[in-house]
mmCIF file of C-alpha atoms in Angstrom:
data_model
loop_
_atom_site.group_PDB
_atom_site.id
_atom_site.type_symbol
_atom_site.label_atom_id
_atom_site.label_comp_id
_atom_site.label_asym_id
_atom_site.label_seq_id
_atom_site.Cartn_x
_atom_site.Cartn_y
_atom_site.Cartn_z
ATOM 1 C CA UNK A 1 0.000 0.000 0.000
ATOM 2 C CA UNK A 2 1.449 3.443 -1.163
ATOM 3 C CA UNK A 3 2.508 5.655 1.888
ATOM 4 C CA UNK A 4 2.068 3.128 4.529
ATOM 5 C CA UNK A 5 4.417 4.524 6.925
ATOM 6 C CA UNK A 6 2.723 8.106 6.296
ATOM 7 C CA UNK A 7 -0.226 6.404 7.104
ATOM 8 C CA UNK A 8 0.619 4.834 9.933
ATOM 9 C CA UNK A 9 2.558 8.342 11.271
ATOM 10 C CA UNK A 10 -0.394 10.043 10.933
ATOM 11 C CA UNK A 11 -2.635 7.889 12.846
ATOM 12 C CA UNK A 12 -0.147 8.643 15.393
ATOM 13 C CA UNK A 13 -0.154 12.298 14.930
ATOM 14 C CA UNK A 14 -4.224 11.943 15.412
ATOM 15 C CA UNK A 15 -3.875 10.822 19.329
ATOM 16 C CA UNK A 16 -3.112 13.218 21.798
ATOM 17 C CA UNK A 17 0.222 12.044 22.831
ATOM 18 C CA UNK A 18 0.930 13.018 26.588
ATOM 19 C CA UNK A 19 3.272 10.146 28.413
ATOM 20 C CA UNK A 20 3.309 12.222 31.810
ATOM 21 C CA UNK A 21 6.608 11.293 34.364
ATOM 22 C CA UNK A 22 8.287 9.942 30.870
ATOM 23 C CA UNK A 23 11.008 12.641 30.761
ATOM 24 C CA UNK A 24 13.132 13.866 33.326
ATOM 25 C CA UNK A 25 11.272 16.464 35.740
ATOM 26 C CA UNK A 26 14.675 18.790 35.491
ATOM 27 C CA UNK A 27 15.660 19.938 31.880
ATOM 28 C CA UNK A 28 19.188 18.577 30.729
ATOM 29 C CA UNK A 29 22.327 20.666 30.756
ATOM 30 C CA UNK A 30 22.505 22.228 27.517
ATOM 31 C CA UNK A 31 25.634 21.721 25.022
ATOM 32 C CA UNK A 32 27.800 18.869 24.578
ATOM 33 C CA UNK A 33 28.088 16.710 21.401
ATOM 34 C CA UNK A 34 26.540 13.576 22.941
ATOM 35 C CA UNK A 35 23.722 15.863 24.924
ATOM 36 C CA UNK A 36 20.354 14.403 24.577
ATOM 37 C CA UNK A 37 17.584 16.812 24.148
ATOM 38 C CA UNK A 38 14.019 15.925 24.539
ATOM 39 C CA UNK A 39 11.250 18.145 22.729
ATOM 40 C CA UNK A 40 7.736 19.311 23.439
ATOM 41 C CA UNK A 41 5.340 20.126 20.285
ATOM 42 C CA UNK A 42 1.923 21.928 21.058
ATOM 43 C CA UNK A 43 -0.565 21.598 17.538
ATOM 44 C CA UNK A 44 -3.918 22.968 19.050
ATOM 45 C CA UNK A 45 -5.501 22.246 15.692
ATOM 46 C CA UNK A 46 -6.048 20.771 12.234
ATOM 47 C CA UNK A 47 -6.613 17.033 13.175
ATOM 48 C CA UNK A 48 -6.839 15.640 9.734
ATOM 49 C CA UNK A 49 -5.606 18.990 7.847
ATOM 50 C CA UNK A 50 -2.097 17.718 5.594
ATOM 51 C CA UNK A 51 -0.581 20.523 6.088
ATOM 52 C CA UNK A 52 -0.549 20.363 9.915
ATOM 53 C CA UNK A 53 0.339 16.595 9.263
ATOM 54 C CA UNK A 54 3.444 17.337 7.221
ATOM 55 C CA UNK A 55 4.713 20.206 9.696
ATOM 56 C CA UNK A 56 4.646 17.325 12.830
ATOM 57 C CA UNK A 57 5.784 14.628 9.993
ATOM 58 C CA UNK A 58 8.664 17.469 9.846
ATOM 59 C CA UNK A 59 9.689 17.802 13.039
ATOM 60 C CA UNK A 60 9.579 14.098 13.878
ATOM 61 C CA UNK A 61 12.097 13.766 10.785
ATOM 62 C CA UNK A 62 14.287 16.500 11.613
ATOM 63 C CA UNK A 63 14.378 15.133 15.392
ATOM 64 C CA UNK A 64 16.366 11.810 14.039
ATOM 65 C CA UNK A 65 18.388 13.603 11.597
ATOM 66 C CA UNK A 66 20.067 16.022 14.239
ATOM 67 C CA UNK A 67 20.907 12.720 16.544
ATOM 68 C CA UNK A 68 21.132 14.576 19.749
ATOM 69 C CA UNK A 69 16.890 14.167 20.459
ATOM 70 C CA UNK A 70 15.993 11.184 22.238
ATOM 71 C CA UNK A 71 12.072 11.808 22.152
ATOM 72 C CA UNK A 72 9.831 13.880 20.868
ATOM 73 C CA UNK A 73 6.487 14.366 22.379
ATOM 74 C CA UNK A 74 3.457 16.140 20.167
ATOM 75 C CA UNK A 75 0.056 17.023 21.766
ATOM 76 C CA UNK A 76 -1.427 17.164 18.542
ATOM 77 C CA UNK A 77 -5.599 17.960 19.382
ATOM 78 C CA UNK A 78 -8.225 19.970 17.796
ATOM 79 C CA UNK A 79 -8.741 22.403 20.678
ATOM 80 C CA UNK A 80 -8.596 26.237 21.967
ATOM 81 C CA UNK A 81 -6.117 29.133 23.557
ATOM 82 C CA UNK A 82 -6.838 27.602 26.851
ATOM 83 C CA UNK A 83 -6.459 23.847 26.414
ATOM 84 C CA UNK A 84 -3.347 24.476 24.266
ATOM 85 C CA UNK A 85 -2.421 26.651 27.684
ATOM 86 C CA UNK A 86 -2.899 23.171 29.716
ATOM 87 C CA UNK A 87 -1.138 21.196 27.019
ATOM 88 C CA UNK A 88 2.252 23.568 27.694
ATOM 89 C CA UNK A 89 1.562 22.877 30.823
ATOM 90 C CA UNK A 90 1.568 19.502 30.388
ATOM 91 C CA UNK A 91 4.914 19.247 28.353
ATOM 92 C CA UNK A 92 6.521 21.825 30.994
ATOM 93 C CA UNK A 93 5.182 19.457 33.514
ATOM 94 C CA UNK A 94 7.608 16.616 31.592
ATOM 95 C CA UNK A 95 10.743 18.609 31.847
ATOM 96 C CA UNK A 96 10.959 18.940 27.660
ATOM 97 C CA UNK A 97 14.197 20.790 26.686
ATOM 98 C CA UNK A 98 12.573 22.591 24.105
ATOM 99 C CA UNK A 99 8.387 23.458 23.133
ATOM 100 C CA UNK A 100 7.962 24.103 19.772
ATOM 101 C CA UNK A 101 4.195 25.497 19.473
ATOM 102 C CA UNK A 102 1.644 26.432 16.499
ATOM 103 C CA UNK A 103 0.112 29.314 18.600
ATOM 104 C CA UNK A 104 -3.736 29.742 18.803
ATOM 105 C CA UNK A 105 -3.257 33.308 19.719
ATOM 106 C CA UNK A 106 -0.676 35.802 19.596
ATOM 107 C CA UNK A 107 -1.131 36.768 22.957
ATOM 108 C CA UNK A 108 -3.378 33.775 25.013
ATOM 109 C CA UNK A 109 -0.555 31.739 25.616
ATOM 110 C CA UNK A 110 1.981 33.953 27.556
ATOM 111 C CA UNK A 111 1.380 32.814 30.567
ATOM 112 C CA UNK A 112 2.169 29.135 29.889
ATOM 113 C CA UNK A 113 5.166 30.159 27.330
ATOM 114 C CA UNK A 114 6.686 32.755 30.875
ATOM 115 C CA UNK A 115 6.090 29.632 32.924
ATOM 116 C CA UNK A 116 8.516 27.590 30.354
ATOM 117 C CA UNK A 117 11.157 30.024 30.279
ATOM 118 C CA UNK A 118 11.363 30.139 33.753
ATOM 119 C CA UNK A 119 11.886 26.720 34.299
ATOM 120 C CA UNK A 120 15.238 27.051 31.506
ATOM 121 C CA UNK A 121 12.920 25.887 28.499
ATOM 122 C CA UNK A 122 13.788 27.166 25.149
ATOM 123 C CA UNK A 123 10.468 27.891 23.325
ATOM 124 C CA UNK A 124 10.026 28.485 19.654
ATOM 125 C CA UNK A 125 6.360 29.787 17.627
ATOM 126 C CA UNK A 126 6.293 28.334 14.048
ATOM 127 C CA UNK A 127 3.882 29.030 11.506
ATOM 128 C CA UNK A 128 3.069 32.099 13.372
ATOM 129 C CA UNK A 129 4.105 34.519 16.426
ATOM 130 C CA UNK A 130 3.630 34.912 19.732
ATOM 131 C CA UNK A 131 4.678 37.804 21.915
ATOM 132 C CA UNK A 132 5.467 36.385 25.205
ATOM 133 C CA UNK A 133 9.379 37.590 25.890
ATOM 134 C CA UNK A 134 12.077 34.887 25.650
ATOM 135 C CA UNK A 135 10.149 33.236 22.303
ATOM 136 C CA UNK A 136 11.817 32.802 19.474
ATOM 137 C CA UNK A 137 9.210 32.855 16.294
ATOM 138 C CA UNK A 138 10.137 31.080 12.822
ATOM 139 C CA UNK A 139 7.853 31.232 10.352
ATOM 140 C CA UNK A 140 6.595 32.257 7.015
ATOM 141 C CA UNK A 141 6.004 35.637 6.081
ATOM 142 C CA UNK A 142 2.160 35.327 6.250
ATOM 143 C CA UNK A 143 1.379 38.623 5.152
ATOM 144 C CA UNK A 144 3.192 38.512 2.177
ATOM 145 C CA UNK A 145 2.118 35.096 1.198
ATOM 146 C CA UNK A 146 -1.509 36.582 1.714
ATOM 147 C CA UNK A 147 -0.560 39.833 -0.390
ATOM 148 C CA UNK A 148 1.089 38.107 -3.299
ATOM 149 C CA UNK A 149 -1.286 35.670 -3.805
ATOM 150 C CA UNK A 150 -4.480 38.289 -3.564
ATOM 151 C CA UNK A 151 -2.063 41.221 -5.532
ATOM 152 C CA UNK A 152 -1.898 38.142 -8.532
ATOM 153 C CA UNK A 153 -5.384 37.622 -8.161
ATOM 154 C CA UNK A 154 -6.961 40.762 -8.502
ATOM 155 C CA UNK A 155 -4.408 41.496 -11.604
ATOM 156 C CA UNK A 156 -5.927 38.160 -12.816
ATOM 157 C CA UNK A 157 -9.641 39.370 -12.689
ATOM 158 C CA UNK A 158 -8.809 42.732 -14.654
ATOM 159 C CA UNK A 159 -8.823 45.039 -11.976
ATOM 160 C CA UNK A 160 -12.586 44.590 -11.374
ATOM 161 C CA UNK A 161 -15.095 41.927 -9.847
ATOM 162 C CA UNK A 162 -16.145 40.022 -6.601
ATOM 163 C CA UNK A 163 -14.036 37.704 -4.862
ATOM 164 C CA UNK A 164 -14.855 34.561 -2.495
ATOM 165 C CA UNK A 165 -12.289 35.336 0.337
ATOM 166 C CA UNK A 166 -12.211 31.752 2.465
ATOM 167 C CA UNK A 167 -9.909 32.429 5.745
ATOM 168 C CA UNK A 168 -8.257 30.041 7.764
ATOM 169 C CA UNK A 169 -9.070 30.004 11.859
ATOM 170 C CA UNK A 170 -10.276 32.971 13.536
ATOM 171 C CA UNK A 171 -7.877 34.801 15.624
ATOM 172 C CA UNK A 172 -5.358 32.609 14.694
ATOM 173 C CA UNK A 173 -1.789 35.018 14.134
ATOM 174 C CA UNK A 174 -1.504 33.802 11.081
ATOM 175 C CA UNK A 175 -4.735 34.209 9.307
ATOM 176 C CA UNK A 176 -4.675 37.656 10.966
ATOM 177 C CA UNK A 177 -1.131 38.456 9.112
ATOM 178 C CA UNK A 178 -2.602 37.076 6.535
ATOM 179 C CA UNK A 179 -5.642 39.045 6.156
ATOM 180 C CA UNK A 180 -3.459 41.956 6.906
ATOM 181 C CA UNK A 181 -1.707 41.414 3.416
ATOM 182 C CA UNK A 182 -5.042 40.793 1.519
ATOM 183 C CA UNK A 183 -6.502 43.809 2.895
ATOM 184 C CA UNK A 184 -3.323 45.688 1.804
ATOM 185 C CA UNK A 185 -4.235 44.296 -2.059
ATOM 186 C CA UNK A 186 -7.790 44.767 -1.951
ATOM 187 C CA UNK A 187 -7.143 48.248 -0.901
ATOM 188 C CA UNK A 188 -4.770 48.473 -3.626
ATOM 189 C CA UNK A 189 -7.464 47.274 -6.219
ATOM 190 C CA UNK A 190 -10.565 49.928 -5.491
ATOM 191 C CA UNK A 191 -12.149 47.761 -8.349
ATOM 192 C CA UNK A 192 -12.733 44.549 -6.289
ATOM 193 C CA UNK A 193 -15.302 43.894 -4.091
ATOM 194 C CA UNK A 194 -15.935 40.896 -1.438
ATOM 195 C CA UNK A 195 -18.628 38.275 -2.751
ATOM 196 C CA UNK A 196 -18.727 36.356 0.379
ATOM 197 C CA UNK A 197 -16.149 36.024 3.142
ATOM 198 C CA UNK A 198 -15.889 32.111 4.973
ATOM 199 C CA UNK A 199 -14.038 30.795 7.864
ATOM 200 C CA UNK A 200 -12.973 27.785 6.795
ATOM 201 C CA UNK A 201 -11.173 26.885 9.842
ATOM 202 C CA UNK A 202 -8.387 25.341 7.142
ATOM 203 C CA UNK A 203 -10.719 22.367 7.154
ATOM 204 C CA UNK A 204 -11.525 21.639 3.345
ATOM 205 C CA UNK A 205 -14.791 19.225 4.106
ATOM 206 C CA UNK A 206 -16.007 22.707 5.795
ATOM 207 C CA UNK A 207 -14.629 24.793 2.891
ATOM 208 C CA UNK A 208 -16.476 22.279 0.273
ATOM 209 C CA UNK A 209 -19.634 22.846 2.023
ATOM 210 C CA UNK A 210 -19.074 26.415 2.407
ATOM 211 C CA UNK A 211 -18.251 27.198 -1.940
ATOM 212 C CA UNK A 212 -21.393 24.532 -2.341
ATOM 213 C CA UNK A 213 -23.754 27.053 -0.224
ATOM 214 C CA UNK A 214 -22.071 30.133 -1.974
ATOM 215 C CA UNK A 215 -22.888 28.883 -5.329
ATOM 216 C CA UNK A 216 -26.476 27.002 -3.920
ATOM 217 C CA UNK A 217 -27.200 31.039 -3.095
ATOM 218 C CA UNK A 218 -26.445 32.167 -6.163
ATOM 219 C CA UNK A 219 -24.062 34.451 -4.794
ATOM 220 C CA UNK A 220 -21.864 36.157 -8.325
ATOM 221 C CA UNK A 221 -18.058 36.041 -8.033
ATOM 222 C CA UNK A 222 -15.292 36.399 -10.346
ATOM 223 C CA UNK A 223 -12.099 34.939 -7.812
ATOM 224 C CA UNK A 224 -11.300 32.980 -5.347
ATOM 225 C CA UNK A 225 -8.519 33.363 -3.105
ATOM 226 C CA UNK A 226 -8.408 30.422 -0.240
ATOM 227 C CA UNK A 227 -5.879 30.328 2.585
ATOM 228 C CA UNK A 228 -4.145 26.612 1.811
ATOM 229 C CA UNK A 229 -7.682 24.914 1.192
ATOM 230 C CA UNK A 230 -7.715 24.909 -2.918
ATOM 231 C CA UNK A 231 -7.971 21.610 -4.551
ATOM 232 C CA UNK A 232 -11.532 20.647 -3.272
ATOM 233 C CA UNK A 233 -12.431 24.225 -4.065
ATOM 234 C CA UNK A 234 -11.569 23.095 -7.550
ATOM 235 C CA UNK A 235 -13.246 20.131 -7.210
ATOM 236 C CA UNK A 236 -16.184 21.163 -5.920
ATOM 237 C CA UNK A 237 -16.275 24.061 -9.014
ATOM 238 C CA UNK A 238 -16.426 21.365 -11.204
ATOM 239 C CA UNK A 239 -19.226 18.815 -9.794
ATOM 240 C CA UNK A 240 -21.323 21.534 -10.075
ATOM 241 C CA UNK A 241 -20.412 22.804 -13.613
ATOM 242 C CA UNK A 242 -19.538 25.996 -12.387
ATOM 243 C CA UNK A 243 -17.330 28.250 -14.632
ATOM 244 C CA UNK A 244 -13.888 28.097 -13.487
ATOM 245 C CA UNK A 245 -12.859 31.585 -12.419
ATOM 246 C CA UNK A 246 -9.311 32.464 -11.108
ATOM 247 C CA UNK A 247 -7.810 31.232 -7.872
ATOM 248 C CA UNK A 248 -5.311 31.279 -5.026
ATOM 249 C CA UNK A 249 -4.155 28.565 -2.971
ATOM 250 C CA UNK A 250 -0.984 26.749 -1.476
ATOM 251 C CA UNK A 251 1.106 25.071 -2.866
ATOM 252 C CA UNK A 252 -0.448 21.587 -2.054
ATOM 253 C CA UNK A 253 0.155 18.820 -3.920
ATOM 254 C CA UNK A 254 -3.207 18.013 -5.260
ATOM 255 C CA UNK A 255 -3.534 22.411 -6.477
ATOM 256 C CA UNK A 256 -0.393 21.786 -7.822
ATOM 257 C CA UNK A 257 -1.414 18.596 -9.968
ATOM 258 C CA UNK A 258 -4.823 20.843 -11.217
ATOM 259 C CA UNK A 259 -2.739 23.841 -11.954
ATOM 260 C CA UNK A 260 -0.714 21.903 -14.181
ATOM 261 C CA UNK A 261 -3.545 19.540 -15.894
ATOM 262 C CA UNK A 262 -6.729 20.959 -15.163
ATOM 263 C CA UNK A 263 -8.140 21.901 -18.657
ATOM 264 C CA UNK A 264 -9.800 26.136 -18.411
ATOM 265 C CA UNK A 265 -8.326 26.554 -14.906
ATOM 266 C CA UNK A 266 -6.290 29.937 -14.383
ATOM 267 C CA UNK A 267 -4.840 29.930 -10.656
ATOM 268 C CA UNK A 268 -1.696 30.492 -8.794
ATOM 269 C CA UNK A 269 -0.076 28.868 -5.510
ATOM 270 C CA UNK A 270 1.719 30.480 -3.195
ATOM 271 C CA UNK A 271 4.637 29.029 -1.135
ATOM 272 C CA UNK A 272 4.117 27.982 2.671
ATOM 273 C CA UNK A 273 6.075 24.775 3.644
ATOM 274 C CA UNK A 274 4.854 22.708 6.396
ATOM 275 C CA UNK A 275 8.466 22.013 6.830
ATOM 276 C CA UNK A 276 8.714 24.596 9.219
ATOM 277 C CA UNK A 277 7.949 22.013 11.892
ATOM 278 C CA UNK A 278 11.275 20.456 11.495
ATOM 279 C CA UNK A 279 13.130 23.952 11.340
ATOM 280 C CA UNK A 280 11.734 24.693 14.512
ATOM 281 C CA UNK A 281 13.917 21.920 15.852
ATOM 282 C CA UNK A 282 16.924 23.247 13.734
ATOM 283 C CA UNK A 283 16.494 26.430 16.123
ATOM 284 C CA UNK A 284 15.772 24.861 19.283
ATOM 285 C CA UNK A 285 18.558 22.959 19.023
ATOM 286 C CA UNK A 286 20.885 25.726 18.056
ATOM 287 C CA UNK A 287 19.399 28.139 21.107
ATOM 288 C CA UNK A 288 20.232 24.611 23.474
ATOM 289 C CA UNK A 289 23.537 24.540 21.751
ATOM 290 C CA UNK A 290 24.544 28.028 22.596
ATOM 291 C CA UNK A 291 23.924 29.772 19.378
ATOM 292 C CA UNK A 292 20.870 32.368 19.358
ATOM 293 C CA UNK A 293 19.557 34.138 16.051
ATOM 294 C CA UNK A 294 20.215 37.763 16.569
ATOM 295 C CA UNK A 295 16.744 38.418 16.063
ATOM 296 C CA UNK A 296 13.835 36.821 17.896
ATOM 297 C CA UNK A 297 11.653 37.040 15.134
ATOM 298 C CA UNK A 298 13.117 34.973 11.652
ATOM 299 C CA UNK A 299 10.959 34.632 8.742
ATOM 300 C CA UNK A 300 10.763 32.623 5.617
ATOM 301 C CA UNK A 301 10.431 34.045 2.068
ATOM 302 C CA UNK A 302 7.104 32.860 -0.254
ATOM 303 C CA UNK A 303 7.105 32.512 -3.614
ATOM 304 C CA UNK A 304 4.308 32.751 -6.102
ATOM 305 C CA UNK A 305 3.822 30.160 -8.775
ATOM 306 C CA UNK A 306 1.400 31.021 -11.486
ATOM 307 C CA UNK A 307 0.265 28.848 -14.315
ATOM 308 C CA UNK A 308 -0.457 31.272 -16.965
ATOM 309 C CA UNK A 309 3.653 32.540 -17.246
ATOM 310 C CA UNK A 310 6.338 30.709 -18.167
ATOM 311 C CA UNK A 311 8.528 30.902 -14.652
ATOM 312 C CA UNK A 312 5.524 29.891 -12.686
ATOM 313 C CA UNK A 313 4.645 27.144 -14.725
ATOM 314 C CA UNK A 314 8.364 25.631 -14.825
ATOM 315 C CA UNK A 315 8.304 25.794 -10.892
ATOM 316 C CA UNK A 316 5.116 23.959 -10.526
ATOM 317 C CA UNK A 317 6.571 21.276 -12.561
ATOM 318 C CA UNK A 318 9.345 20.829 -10.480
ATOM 319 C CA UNK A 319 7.667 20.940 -7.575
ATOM 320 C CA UNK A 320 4.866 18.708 -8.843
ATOM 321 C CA UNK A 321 4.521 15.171 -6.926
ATOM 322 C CA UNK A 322 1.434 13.615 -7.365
ATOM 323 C CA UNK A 323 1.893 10.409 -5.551
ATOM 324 C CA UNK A 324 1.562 12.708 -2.309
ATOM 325 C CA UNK A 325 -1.420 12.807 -0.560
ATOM 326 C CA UNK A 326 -3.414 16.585 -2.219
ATOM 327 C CA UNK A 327 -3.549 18.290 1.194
ATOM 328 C CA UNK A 328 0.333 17.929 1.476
ATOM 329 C CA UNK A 329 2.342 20.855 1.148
ATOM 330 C CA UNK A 330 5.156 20.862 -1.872
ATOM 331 C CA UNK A 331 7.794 22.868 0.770
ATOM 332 C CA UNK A 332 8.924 19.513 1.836
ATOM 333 C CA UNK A 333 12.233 20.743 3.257
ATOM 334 C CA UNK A 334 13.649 24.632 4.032
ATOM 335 C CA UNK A 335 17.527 24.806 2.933
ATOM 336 C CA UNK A 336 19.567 25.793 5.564
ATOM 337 C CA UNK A 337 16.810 24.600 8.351
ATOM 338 C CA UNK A 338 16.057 20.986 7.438
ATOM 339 C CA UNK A 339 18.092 17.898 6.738
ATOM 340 C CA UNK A 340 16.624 14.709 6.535
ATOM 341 C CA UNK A 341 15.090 13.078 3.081
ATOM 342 C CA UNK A 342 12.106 12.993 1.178
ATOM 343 C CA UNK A 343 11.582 9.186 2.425
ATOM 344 C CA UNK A 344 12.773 10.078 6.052
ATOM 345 C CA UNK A 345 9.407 12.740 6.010
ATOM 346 C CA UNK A 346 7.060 10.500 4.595
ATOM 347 C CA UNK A 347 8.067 8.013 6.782
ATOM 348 C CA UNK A 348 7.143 9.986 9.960
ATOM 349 C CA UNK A 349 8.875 8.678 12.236
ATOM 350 C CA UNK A 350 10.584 10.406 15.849
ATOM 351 C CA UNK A 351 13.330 9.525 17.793
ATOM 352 C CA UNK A 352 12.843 5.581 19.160
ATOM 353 C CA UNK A 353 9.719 5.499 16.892
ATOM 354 C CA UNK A 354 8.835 1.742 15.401
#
């Protein structure tokens, strides 16, 4: 069966994994070539979402390729700002070296993230920030993902027309950067108007049901820009023989594949690898090691790929892998952050993993 580790690791990723007393209640001594670190990862979301998936697959991956982590333990539940508060708790409770969390709120989650520095725990945000004082955030640069993918849209409808605008998770920090750079381009565009605005809570059965009651309503548009929920969008455009119209997505592998095949369909995705999981563990271990970033704040680039120009069309080519699962991201690695193979990912395995 194709991907049965990946199926196997996910299944994993799906139960909340808390093995309380199994680390050491006092953090280990930092440095050292043979040090062994142990690592905390807080996910207060996206249970089923591929994208999620591939950033824990990530940091599992990168956890065995740096050989100095002898366990990683992910709490990886659909939940809120204050359970993701207990589950820090939980993992500070464990006597982790290192949390890396996906924040449900810029802000909710100081108190936990104070409580973790004070105890000599090196925390790191990824996929968006946190403000607490003594995190370290690494992600990408969400507003300019959201900006260059809306800036190529509106270009793409002339100028002029309504656009489905499908969010990810309210208050999350990243679909607020996010909507930060698509309100930058809409107010750039005077021409283009909102059609309908949906949380889709990055889930794409809720963001099929949601473009299925847009269209059931009758409701006119002329884009679509989604935040990482795309394929079924384009899927669910065609069950119901519904006129293709532009659109934005990520660069998941099952966009990618319609981008490229997809007779009539005009779209672009824009860059935002899940890999950022496993360069969280790059930093953590390079803030245990002794060497901090000399900002607190370090951001990765996005790119746009387009399929109606020549550039973007050669890059979705190259990233193209259909014999991923479609809700995988294509930014299956992050030079300079993340070492381990293709197969190593897919495999999803941590430290002492079977």
């Amino acid at each position: 069966m194709k991907h049965s580790g990946l199926t196997r690791g996910l299944a994993a990723l799906a139960v909340m994994a808390i093995l309380a007393g199994a680390c050491s209640s006092t953090p280990a001594a930092s440095g050292g070539a043979n040090a062994k670190y142990t690592i905390g990862f807080s996910n207060p979301g996206g249970v089923g979402n591929g994208w999620r998936e591939a950033m824990l697959c990530s940091a599992k991956a990168q956890a065995v390729k740096a050989g100095n982590v002898s366990k990683v333990t992910i709490i990886h539940r659909d939940t809120d700002a204050p359970g993701q508060l207990a589950d820090i708790r939980t993992l500070i409770a464990q006597g982790v070296n290192a949390i890396i969390i996906n924040p449900a709120g810029p802000d909710a989650l100081n108190p936990a993230i104070a409580e973790a520095t004070a105890a000599g725990i090196t925390v790191i945000a990824v996929d968006a920030s946190v403000t607490a004082p003594g995190a370290y955030n690494l992600s990408n640069d969400q507003t300019q993902y959201a900006y260059l993918g809306a800036t190529w849209l509106f270009k793409a409808m002339g100028g002029k027309g309504a656009v489905v605008y499908m969010r990810g998770i309210a208050g999350h920090p990243a679909d607020t950067d996010r909507d930060t750079g698509f309100q930058k381009a809409l107010k750039e565009n005077p021409g283009i108007t909102i059609a309908a605005t949906a949380v889709t809570k990055w889930d794409p059965n809720t963001a099929t049901q949601q473009i299925n009651d847009i269209m059931t309503a009758g409701t006119k548009f002329d884009g679509i820009w989604t935040s990482g929920v795309d394929s079924n969008i384009v899927d669910a455009l065609k069950a119901a023989n519904h006129p293709y119209v532009p659109i934005v997505g990520a660069d998941n592998a099952g966009f990618v594949t319609q981008l490229l095949n997809e007779p009539g369909l005009k779209g672009a995705a824009v860059t935002n690898p899940a890999s950022i999981g496993g360069a969280g563990v790059t930093l953590a271990l390079q803030i245990l090691g002794g060497k901090k970033p000399a900002a607190t704040t370090v951001h990765v680039t996005p790119e746009l790929w387009a399929n109606d120009d020549a550039d973007g069309k050669a890059k979705l080519t190259a990233a193209a892998d259909p014999t991923l699962p479609k809700t995988w991201p294509l930014g299956l690695t992050i030079q300079d952050w993340t070492t381990y193979t293709k197969p190593e990912l897919i495999a999803c395995k941590g430290p002492g993993d079977v």
